[in-house]
Amino acid sequence: MAHFDEALPAFAAEVGADGPVCVRGGGTRWSLGGEAAPGTREVQAPEGVVAFEPAEMTVRVRAGTPVAALHEELAESGQRTALPERAGGTVGGALMAGESSIARLGLGPVRDALLQARYVCADGRIAGAGAGTVKNVSGFDLCRLLVGSLGTLGLVGEVLLRTFPVGETERWVRLAGADPGAVRSCHTAASVLWDGADAWTLLSGYEVDVDDDLSRLAALGACEDVDGPPELPPHRWACTPAEAAAFDARNGTAGPFVAEIGVGVVHASEPQPLRPVEPGVAELNRRFKDRFDPTGRLNPGRDPLRKP
Amino acid sequence: MARTLAAATRRVLGSRRRGDRAAAAPAAGAADAALVADLVEAIGADRVRADAAARYLASRDASIYKEGNAGPVCYPGTTSDVVACVKVATRHGRAVSPRGAGTGLSGGAAPLGRPVVLSTTRMDRLLEIDLDNGVAWVQPGMVNLDLTRALAPHGVHYAPDPSSQAACTIGGNVGNNAGGPHCLAYGVTSAHVAAVEVVLSDGSVVTLGDLTAEPAGYDLRGAFVGSEGMCGIATAVAVRLTRNPPAVRTMLLSFDDVSDAATTVSAIIAAGIVPAAIEMMDQRCVRAVEDFAQAGYPKEAAAVLLVEVDGAAGGVAIAADRVAGIARRNQAVSVRTAADDGERARLWKGRKSAFGAVANVMPDYYLHDTVVPRTRLVEVLERIYDIVDRHDLLVLNVFHAGDGNLHPILAYDSRVPGAEERVHAAGREIIEMSLDMGGALTGEHGIGVEKREYMDRMFSPVDLDQQSRLRASFDPHCRMNPGKVLPSAHSCSDIGALKAADAAGVWG
């Protein structure tokens, strides 16, 4: 709380204390949870890496920084974050969307990546959440509340993220006709994808372990090196891991798909129908919005409950 | 368990020694008679106790905080029992404080203002193991270690492993966002809770989070975990199951100099190795542990590191070699690898009995819990020794070094006049030093009442106002476990709730 990065007050001034406002990042998930209401002023979050501490495995970065640029800088020290890389996508955008990377099995969900956030509240003041350390349970967990909130509770300007060592060896392989459950049993599998017929996996770790897993996979059938994951259909469904593993049966409504095995995300050709929400949960969501943004000025038109 | 027993023993001794007013507490007075009658009608006479003994036991946790004051204590068996108790309490204008095993170390479970205490000890069942979704549904009163034992036949475990895991409950773990040695690689409780069924202060039941990859709406599950009983009562928890690693290697590294051990910790992380655990103990702790548990620790060492690496077999061997190399380059005098499961268990037994072992050194102890950047451990330890020397106290250091989570144990004898004051003064300096180093107030024990008034050293008024909004969104009238976490200036409604009960008399 003590020393704000100099870019934050300028960002807060731009956000101001009244009038509908939203932050434009890379625009890669711009319509998630609804379009910004007409007349909403657009601002941009500050950009740039503030401090990367490889020995601490943390990086302090401004929210407007592209994830790819951040990862390029971290890669020089053999590290990365759990945030997904989308063309032009920013750190703030990735956190506010809350969608995990396809390597979630290895990196964990985005909601566990945020250690500290400095954000502009609805009244224009700058607030801090979390701590500058890798472990902290001091007070209520505003960081997790912010992740996935689509900028409807506060506008994030600067964050501290956990980083991870990149595996010494990383290889994508495609397995024709393989049982994705068997692929999932590989210890180094950081991602297991399945389109109803073939499976893909990202093996990440020490070379000796990746080689072990490769020979195990070769025993399952044809196994070939590929450059990366298959092309993912445009719509993202959130399912349980069990539903994702049995997704084939619902092909009729989703079209061709790629399921993330062991995670529950399915990339489908058609949008996911809105999920039913318990009335009590919907009521709590409304109360949070009302308490944090009483005049409804932050990202009006967007609602995390309407995220597919 | 050892630590918990030691705490319980200390509590009993303490009450005899000091003639604690609670020991002589009268039975519930007339003010509570109508409340107790309604609670009995709601959940049955065998599930409500209002006698002095029950209330005394429910008034303390394992911290040294002594001002807790429980009203009637309820032992609900089901979610609907919990709902019924919350509604009765509300009707009588009384707050509700949830309680697990009472192993907390910050006064979080110490009830303030004579609330109705809801003990989850009779909700201790494993409801369902769902391997397809990688979760188990458990009741909040289930003991952490019982859960891991029940999961063993399936080749999975529950990762958070606090030192009190033989006694502490999953509900308490959720309330405190509990940690443990293995949270270095696996993360604290919040990373291991997929969903939680909660009874809110208005008696409604909601499920926060679900088993899908990304639940719709705000992450209310994440906001609830670690809320120290102030946002509602967990009545069922879907915990994530972690696959047992194919290979594990546990090493004991010993050093002639504490700084070399601390430097080794930072160097391991800097080398891009994330062990499952890196625990550190200094000489005084090693000697106490060795006398108590005969774990095979070298008593001549100035400090030891207990390092565990896990994963696939090949990588584990490589990581273990690298750790050993880093230790030797930092003047480790010995590097010992556990040869089998028996030796591994002995090494961990030493670590986990550290708090029990303190009882052989001094009759009382105050256990602190702060976090510092893990790259500054050398400097931080020097400062701790300096602070403790200046206050003429004994310190035993045993902590989760890998994530910078300090646990200095200030050992003392409360019969010595002025000892407690010196312990508090030294504790305050340790907390402030940790914050000055860029650290945090607590890494896993929570704020409770003990660190409440330090919150504004770490957070600005705007930050605290935001935290207060989170709490008020769940519990607008501050009826759940009032008086914790937020400093008094930021919890006005809590003060109202506490005053209402005080009017009826402190032990009436």
PDB file of C-alpha atoms in Angstrom, chain A residues 1 53-58 79 98-100 104 111-112 119 121-123 125-142 144-145 147-150 152-153 162-163 165 168 184-189 206-209 212-213 236-243 263-265 275 277-281 284-294 303-308, chain B residues 132-133 176-177 179-180 183 188 190-191 200 202 205-208 210-223 225-228 230-231 240 243 245-246 266 269-270 272-274 311-316 318-319 322 371-375 400 403 405 438-447 455-460 462-463 465-467 469-476 485-486:
ATOM      1  CA  MET A   1       0.000   0.000   0.000  1.00  0.00           C
ATOM      2  CA  GLU A  53      12.309 -11.182  -9.270  1.00  0.00           C
ATOM      3  CA  PRO A  54      13.237 -14.625 -10.582  1.00  0.00           C
ATOM      4  CA  ALA A  55      14.597 -15.807  -7.208  1.00  0.00           C
ATOM      5  CA  GLU A  56      11.302 -14.856  -5.564  1.00  0.00           C
ATOM      6  CA  MET A  57       9.301 -16.319  -8.487  1.00  0.00           C
ATOM      7  CA  THR A  58       7.105 -13.237  -8.725  1.00  0.00           C
ATOM      8  CA  GLN A  79       9.931 -18.691 -16.145  1.00  0.00           C
ATOM      9  CA  GLY A  98     -10.393 -15.460 -15.488  1.00  0.00           C
ATOM     10  CA  GLU A  99     -10.037 -18.117 -18.172  1.00  0.00           C
ATOM     11  CA  SER A 100      -7.184 -20.532 -17.629  1.00  0.00           C
ATOM     12  CA  ARG A 104      -3.864 -25.597 -16.659  1.00  0.00           C
ATOM     13  CA  ARG A 111      -7.399 -17.543  -9.999  1.00  0.00           C
ATOM     14  CA  ASP A 112      -4.366 -18.921  -8.113  1.00  0.00           C
ATOM     15  CA  TYR A 119      -6.972  -1.264  -8.547  1.00  0.00           C
ATOM     16  CA  CYS A 121     -12.429   1.503  -6.957  1.00  0.00           C
ATOM     17  CA  ALA A 122     -15.778   2.773  -8.119  1.00  0.00           C
ATOM     18  CA  ASP A 123     -15.212   6.034  -6.193  1.00  0.00           C
ATOM     19  CA  ARG A 125      -9.636   5.843  -5.121  1.00  0.00           C
ATOM     20  CA  ILE A 126      -6.768   3.348  -5.374  1.00  0.00           C
ATOM     21  CA  ALA A 127      -7.113   0.155  -3.321  1.00  0.00           C
ATOM     22  CA  GLY A 128      -4.701  -2.689  -2.676  1.00  0.00           C
ATOM     23  CA  ALA A 129      -5.476  -6.361  -2.140  1.00  0.00           C
ATOM     24  CA  GLY A 130      -3.239  -9.250  -1.182  1.00  0.00           C
ATOM     25  CA  ALA A 131       0.442  -9.065  -0.261  1.00  0.00           C
ATOM     26  CA  GLY A 132       3.851  -8.868  -1.872  1.00  0.00           C
ATOM     27  CA  THR A 133       4.761 -12.397  -0.796  1.00  0.00           C
ATOM     28  CA  VAL A 134       4.020 -15.824  -2.276  1.00  0.00           C
ATOM     29  CA  LYS A 135       2.022 -16.819   0.804  1.00  0.00           C
ATOM     30  CA  ASN A 136      -0.503 -14.645   2.627  1.00  0.00           C
ATOM     31  CA  VAL A 137      -3.833 -15.028   4.427  1.00  0.00           C
ATOM     32  CA  SER A 138      -4.053 -11.531   5.915  1.00  0.00           C
ATOM     33  CA  GLY A 139      -7.684 -10.436   5.732  1.00  0.00           C
ATOM     34  CA  PHE A 140     -10.347 -11.254   3.174  1.00  0.00           C
ATOM     35  CA  ASP A 141      -9.288 -12.580  -0.216  1.00  0.00           C
ATOM     36  CA  LEU A 142     -10.095  -9.716  -2.574  1.00  0.00           C
ATOM     37  CA  ARG A 144      -9.633 -14.125  -5.856  1.00  0.00           C
ATOM     38  CA  LEU A 145     -12.806 -12.047  -5.931  1.00  0.00           C
ATOM     39  CA  VAL A 147     -10.165 -12.620 -10.922  1.00  0.00           C
ATOM     40  CA  GLY A 148     -12.938 -13.322 -13.410  1.00  0.00           C
ATOM     41  CA  SER A 149     -14.967 -10.266 -12.324  1.00  0.00           C
ATOM     42  CA  LEU A 150     -14.824  -8.616 -15.790  1.00  0.00           C
ATOM     43  CA  THR A 152     -17.212  -4.872 -12.618  1.00  0.00           C
ATOM     44  CA  LEU A 153     -15.876  -4.461  -9.039  1.00  0.00           C
ATOM     45  CA  ARG A 162       3.289 -15.861  -9.225  1.00  0.00           C
ATOM     46  CA  THR A 163       5.735 -17.251 -11.808  1.00  0.00           C
ATOM     47  CA  PRO A 165       9.841 -22.426 -14.027  1.00  0.00           C
ATOM     48  CA  GLU A 168      13.318 -28.164 -19.181  1.00  0.00           C
ATOM     49  CA  ARG A 184      -3.863 -38.053 -18.439  1.00  0.00           C
ATOM     50  CA  SER A 185      -2.070 -40.562 -16.235  1.00  0.00           C
ATOM     51  CA  CYS A 186       1.292 -39.264 -17.527  1.00  0.00           C
ATOM     52  CA  HIS A 187       2.936 -37.332 -14.723  1.00  0.00           C
ATOM     53  CA  THR A 188       4.420 -34.685 -17.031  1.00  0.00           C
ATOM     54  CA  ALA A 189       1.170 -33.976 -18.908  1.00  0.00           C
ATOM     55  CA  TYR A 206      12.706 -32.942 -16.895  1.00  0.00           C
ATOM     56  CA  GLU A 207      13.806 -34.593 -20.141  1.00  0.00           C
ATOM     57  CA  VAL A 208      14.142 -37.997 -18.502  1.00  0.00           C
ATOM     58  CA  ASP A 209      10.536 -37.875 -17.247  1.00  0.00           C
ATOM     59  CA  ASP A 212       9.565 -41.979 -19.889  1.00  0.00           C
ATOM     60  CA  ASP A 213       6.073 -40.693 -20.558  1.00  0.00           C
ATOM     61  CA  ARG A 236     -15.506 -21.999 -24.581  1.00  0.00           C
ATOM     62  CA  TRP A 237     -17.689 -24.197 -22.394  1.00  0.00           C
ATOM     63  CA  ALA A 238     -17.107 -24.724 -18.687  1.00  0.00           C
ATOM     64  CA  CYS A 239     -18.004 -28.289 -17.677  1.00  0.00           C
ATOM     65  CA  THR A 240     -17.029 -30.705 -14.970  1.00  0.00           C
ATOM     66  CA  PRO A 241     -14.046 -32.939 -15.764  1.00  0.00           C
ATOM     67  CA  ALA A 242     -16.438 -35.906 -15.988  1.00  0.00           C
ATOM     68  CA  GLU A 243     -18.682 -34.068 -18.480  1.00  0.00           C
ATOM     69  CA  VAL A 263      -9.912 -29.745 -16.338  1.00  0.00           C
ATOM     70  CA  GLY A 264     -13.437 -29.479 -17.740  1.00  0.00           C
ATOM     71  CA  VAL A 265     -13.084 -26.727 -20.337  1.00  0.00           C
ATOM     72  CA  ARG A 275     -25.815 -22.142 -17.091  1.00  0.00           C
ATOM     73  CA  VAL A 277     -27.591 -20.271 -11.342  1.00  0.00           C
ATOM     74  CA  GLU A 278     -28.987 -20.921  -7.849  1.00  0.00           C
ATOM     75  CA  PRO A 279     -31.198 -17.979  -6.828  1.00  0.00           C
ATOM     76  CA  GLY A 280     -29.145 -17.558  -3.634  1.00  0.00           C
ATOM     77  CA  VAL A 281     -25.935 -17.312  -5.633  1.00  0.00           C
ATOM     78  CA  LEU A 284     -25.068 -12.793  -3.587  1.00  0.00           C
ATOM     79  CA  ASN A 285     -23.611 -11.696  -6.941  1.00  0.00           C
ATOM     80  CA  ARG A 286     -26.007  -8.748  -6.960  1.00  0.00           C
ATOM     81  CA  ARG A 287     -25.041  -7.806  -3.406  1.00  0.00           C
ATOM     82  CA  PHE A 288     -21.339  -7.825  -4.270  1.00  0.00           C
ATOM     83  CA  LYS A 289     -21.904  -5.612  -7.282  1.00  0.00           C
ATOM     84  CA  ASP A 290     -24.029  -3.192  -5.225  1.00  0.00           C
ATOM     85  CA  ARG A 291     -21.504  -2.958  -2.390  1.00  0.00           C
ATOM     86  CA  PHE A 292     -18.444  -2.491  -4.584  1.00  0.00           C
ATOM     87  CA  ASP A 293     -19.992  -0.343  -7.301  1.00  0.00           C
ATOM     88  CA  PRO A 294     -23.153   1.276  -5.910  1.00  0.00           C
ATOM     89  CA  ASP A 303     -22.113  -9.571 -15.905  1.00  0.00           C
ATOM     90  CA  PRO A 304     -19.851 -12.463 -14.828  1.00  0.00           C
ATOM     91  CA  LEU A 305     -22.973 -14.607 -14.343  1.00  0.00           C
ATOM     92  CA  ARG A 306     -23.518 -14.383 -18.091  1.00  0.00           C
ATOM     93  CA  LYS A 307     -20.048 -15.712 -18.866  1.00  0.00           C
ATOM     94  CA  PRO A 308     -20.503 -19.062 -20.565  1.00  0.00           C
TER      95      PRO A 308
ATOM     96  CA  ASP B 132     -14.092 -38.691 -12.074  1.00  0.00           C
ATOM     97  CA  ASN B 133     -14.172 -35.059 -10.997  1.00  0.00           C
ATOM     98  CA  ASN B 176      -8.393 -20.017   8.017  1.00  0.00           C
ATOM     99  CA  ASN B 177      -7.226 -20.843   4.478  1.00  0.00           C
ATOM    100  CA  GLY B 179      -1.387 -24.090   4.948  1.00  0.00           C
ATOM    101  CA  GLY B 180       1.279 -26.577   5.939  1.00  0.00           C
ATOM    102  CA  CYS B 183       1.833 -25.866   0.433  1.00  0.00           C
ATOM    103  CA  VAL B 188      -2.833 -23.363   0.522  1.00  0.00           C
ATOM    104  CA  SER B 190      -8.044 -22.090  -1.351  1.00  0.00           C
ATOM    105  CA  ALA B 191      -6.315 -23.910  -4.206  1.00  0.00           C
ATOM    106  CA  LEU B 200     -25.431 -17.539   5.524  1.00  0.00           C
ATOM    107  CA  ASP B 202     -29.992 -15.060   7.226  1.00  0.00           C
ATOM    108  CA  VAL B 205     -28.119 -22.157   2.158  1.00  0.00           C
ATOM    109  CA  VAL B 206     -25.983 -21.514  -0.928  1.00  0.00           C
ATOM    110  CA  THR B 207     -23.337 -23.494  -2.773  1.00  0.00           C
ATOM    111  CA  LEU B 208     -20.365 -21.323  -3.674  1.00  0.00           C
ATOM    112  CA  ASP B 210     -19.054 -25.860  -8.355  1.00  0.00           C
ATOM    113  CA  LEU B 211     -17.177 -28.715  -9.958  1.00  0.00           C
ATOM    114  CA  THR B 212     -16.894 -27.056 -13.363  1.00  0.00           C
ATOM    115  CA  ALA B 213     -13.620 -25.622 -14.601  1.00  0.00           C
ATOM    116  CA  GLU B 214     -14.797 -22.038 -14.234  1.00  0.00           C
ATOM    117  CA  PRO B 215     -17.988 -21.407 -12.286  1.00  0.00           C
ATOM    118  CA  ALA B 216     -20.156 -18.532 -13.540  1.00  0.00           C
ATOM    119  CA  GLY B 217     -20.284 -15.276 -11.599  1.00  0.00           C
ATOM    120  CA  TYR B 218     -17.875 -13.883  -9.036  1.00  0.00           C
ATOM    121  CA  ASP B 219     -15.486 -16.319  -7.339  1.00  0.00           C
ATOM    122  CA  LEU B 220     -17.509 -16.350  -4.131  1.00  0.00           C
ATOM    123  CA  ARG B 221     -15.872 -19.625  -3.168  1.00  0.00           C
ATOM    124  CA  GLY B 222     -12.510 -17.843  -3.264  1.00  0.00           C
ATOM    125  CA  ALA B 223     -13.918 -14.908  -1.297  1.00  0.00           C
ATOM    126  CA  VAL B 225     -12.221 -19.381   1.937  1.00  0.00           C
ATOM    127  CA  GLY B 226     -10.117 -17.726   4.637  1.00  0.00           C
ATOM    128  CA  SER B 227     -12.942 -15.491   5.858  1.00  0.00           C
ATOM    129  CA  GLU B 228     -12.471 -16.790   9.418  1.00  0.00           C
ATOM    130  CA  MET B 230     -17.267 -14.097   9.331  1.00  0.00           C
ATOM    131  CA  CYS B 231     -19.112 -14.767   6.064  1.00  0.00           C
ATOM    132  CA  ARG B 240      -9.732 -31.347  -4.588  1.00  0.00           C
ATOM    133  CA  ARG B 243      -2.585 -37.598  -7.068  1.00  0.00           C
ATOM    134  CA  PRO B 245       3.500 -38.436  -6.572  1.00  0.00           C
ATOM    135  CA  PRO B 246       5.176 -41.489  -8.127  1.00  0.00           C
ATOM    136  CA  SER B 266      16.958 -18.811  -1.608  1.00  0.00           C
ATOM    137  CA  ILE B 269      14.240 -21.383  -5.463  1.00  0.00           C
ATOM    138  CA  ALA B 270      16.499 -19.225  -7.640  1.00  0.00           C
ATOM    139  CA  GLY B 272      14.090 -22.942 -10.620  1.00  0.00           C
ATOM    140  CA  ILE B 273      13.505 -25.944  -8.370  1.00  0.00           C
ATOM    141  CA  VAL B 274      10.151 -26.019  -6.562  1.00  0.00           C
ATOM    142  CA  GLY B 311       7.290 -36.032  -8.912  1.00  0.00           C
ATOM    143  CA  ALA B 312       8.283 -38.575 -11.537  1.00  0.00           C
ATOM    144  CA  ALA B 313      11.285 -40.707 -10.569  1.00  0.00           C
ATOM    145  CA  GLY B 314      13.891 -39.372 -12.981  1.00  0.00           C
ATOM    146  CA  GLY B 315      13.233 -35.721 -12.246  1.00  0.00           C
ATOM    147  CA  VAL B 316      13.134 -36.352  -8.513  1.00  0.00           C
ATOM    148  CA  ILE B 318      17.897 -34.838 -10.672  1.00  0.00           C
ATOM    149  CA  ALA B 319      16.244 -32.279  -8.395  1.00  0.00           C
ATOM    150  CA  ARG B 322      20.829 -30.314  -7.525  1.00  0.00           C
ATOM    151  CA  VAL B 371       5.712 -13.946   5.862  1.00  0.00           C
ATOM    152  CA  VAL B 372       8.744 -12.255   4.343  1.00  0.00           C
ATOM    153  CA  PRO B 373      10.166 -12.302   0.822  1.00  0.00           C
ATOM    154  CA  ARG B 374      12.025 -15.605   0.646  1.00  0.00           C
ATOM    155  CA  THR B 375      15.100 -13.915  -0.780  1.00  0.00           C
ATOM    156  CA  HIS B 400       8.218 -23.021   6.094  1.00  0.00           C
ATOM    157  CA  ASP B 403       7.782 -19.673   0.953  1.00  0.00           C
ATOM    158  CA  ASN B 405       6.609 -18.194   6.138  1.00  0.00           C
ATOM    159  CA  GLY B 438       7.821  -6.209   2.358  1.00  0.00           C
ATOM    160  CA  GLY B 439       6.100  -9.118   4.070  1.00  0.00           C
ATOM    161  CA  ALA B 440       2.635 -10.062   5.282  1.00  0.00           C
ATOM    162  CA  LEU B 441       0.971 -10.268   8.706  1.00  0.00           C
ATOM    163  CA  THR B 442       0.094 -13.942   8.432  1.00  0.00           C
ATOM    164  CA  GLY B 443       0.836 -16.781   6.059  1.00  0.00           C
ATOM    165  CA  GLU B 444      -1.535 -19.428   7.368  1.00  0.00           C
ATOM    166  CA  HIS B 445      -2.740 -18.797  10.927  1.00  0.00           C
ATOM    167  CA  GLY B 446      -5.101 -15.951  10.085  1.00  0.00           C
ATOM    168  CA  ILE B 447      -5.722 -12.564  11.685  1.00  0.00           C
ATOM    169  CA  MET B 455      -4.232  -4.693   9.856  1.00  0.00           C
ATOM    170  CA  ASP B 456      -3.838  -0.967   9.267  1.00  0.00           C
ATOM    171  CA  ARG B 457      -0.056  -1.395   9.286  1.00  0.00           C
ATOM    172  CA  MET B 458      -0.434  -3.569   6.187  1.00  0.00           C
ATOM    173  CA  PHE B 459      -3.512  -2.081   4.531  1.00  0.00           C
ATOM    174  CA  SER B 460      -4.671   1.483   3.837  1.00  0.00           C
ATOM    175  CA  VAL B 462      -9.308   2.254   1.345  1.00  0.00           C
ATOM    176  CA  ASP B 463      -8.025  -1.349   1.284  1.00  0.00           C
ATOM    177  CA  ASP B 465     -12.965  -0.492   3.350  1.00  0.00           C
ATOM    178  CA  GLN B 466     -12.896  -2.865   0.360  1.00  0.00           C
ATOM    179  CA  GLN B 467     -12.396  -5.884   2.650  1.00  0.00           C
ATOM    180  CA  ARG B 469     -17.474  -4.564   1.679  1.00  0.00           C
ATOM    181  CA  LEU B 470     -16.623  -8.180   0.927  1.00  0.00           C
ATOM    182  CA  ARG B 471     -17.678  -9.205   4.404  1.00  0.00           C
ATOM    183  CA  ALA B 472     -20.843  -7.093   4.320  1.00  0.00           C
ATOM    184  CA  SER B 473     -21.873  -8.601   0.975  1.00  0.00           C
ATOM    185  CA  PHE B 474     -22.068 -12.007   2.656  1.00  0.00           C
ATOM    186  CA  ASP B 475     -23.243 -10.815   6.060  1.00  0.00           C
ATOM    187  CA  PRO B 476     -24.797  -7.324   5.955  1.00  0.00           C
ATOM    188  CA  VAL B 485     -10.020  -9.677  11.277  1.00  0.00           C
ATOM    189  CA  LEU B 486     -11.013  -6.054  10.618  1.00  0.00           C
TER     190      LEU B 486
END
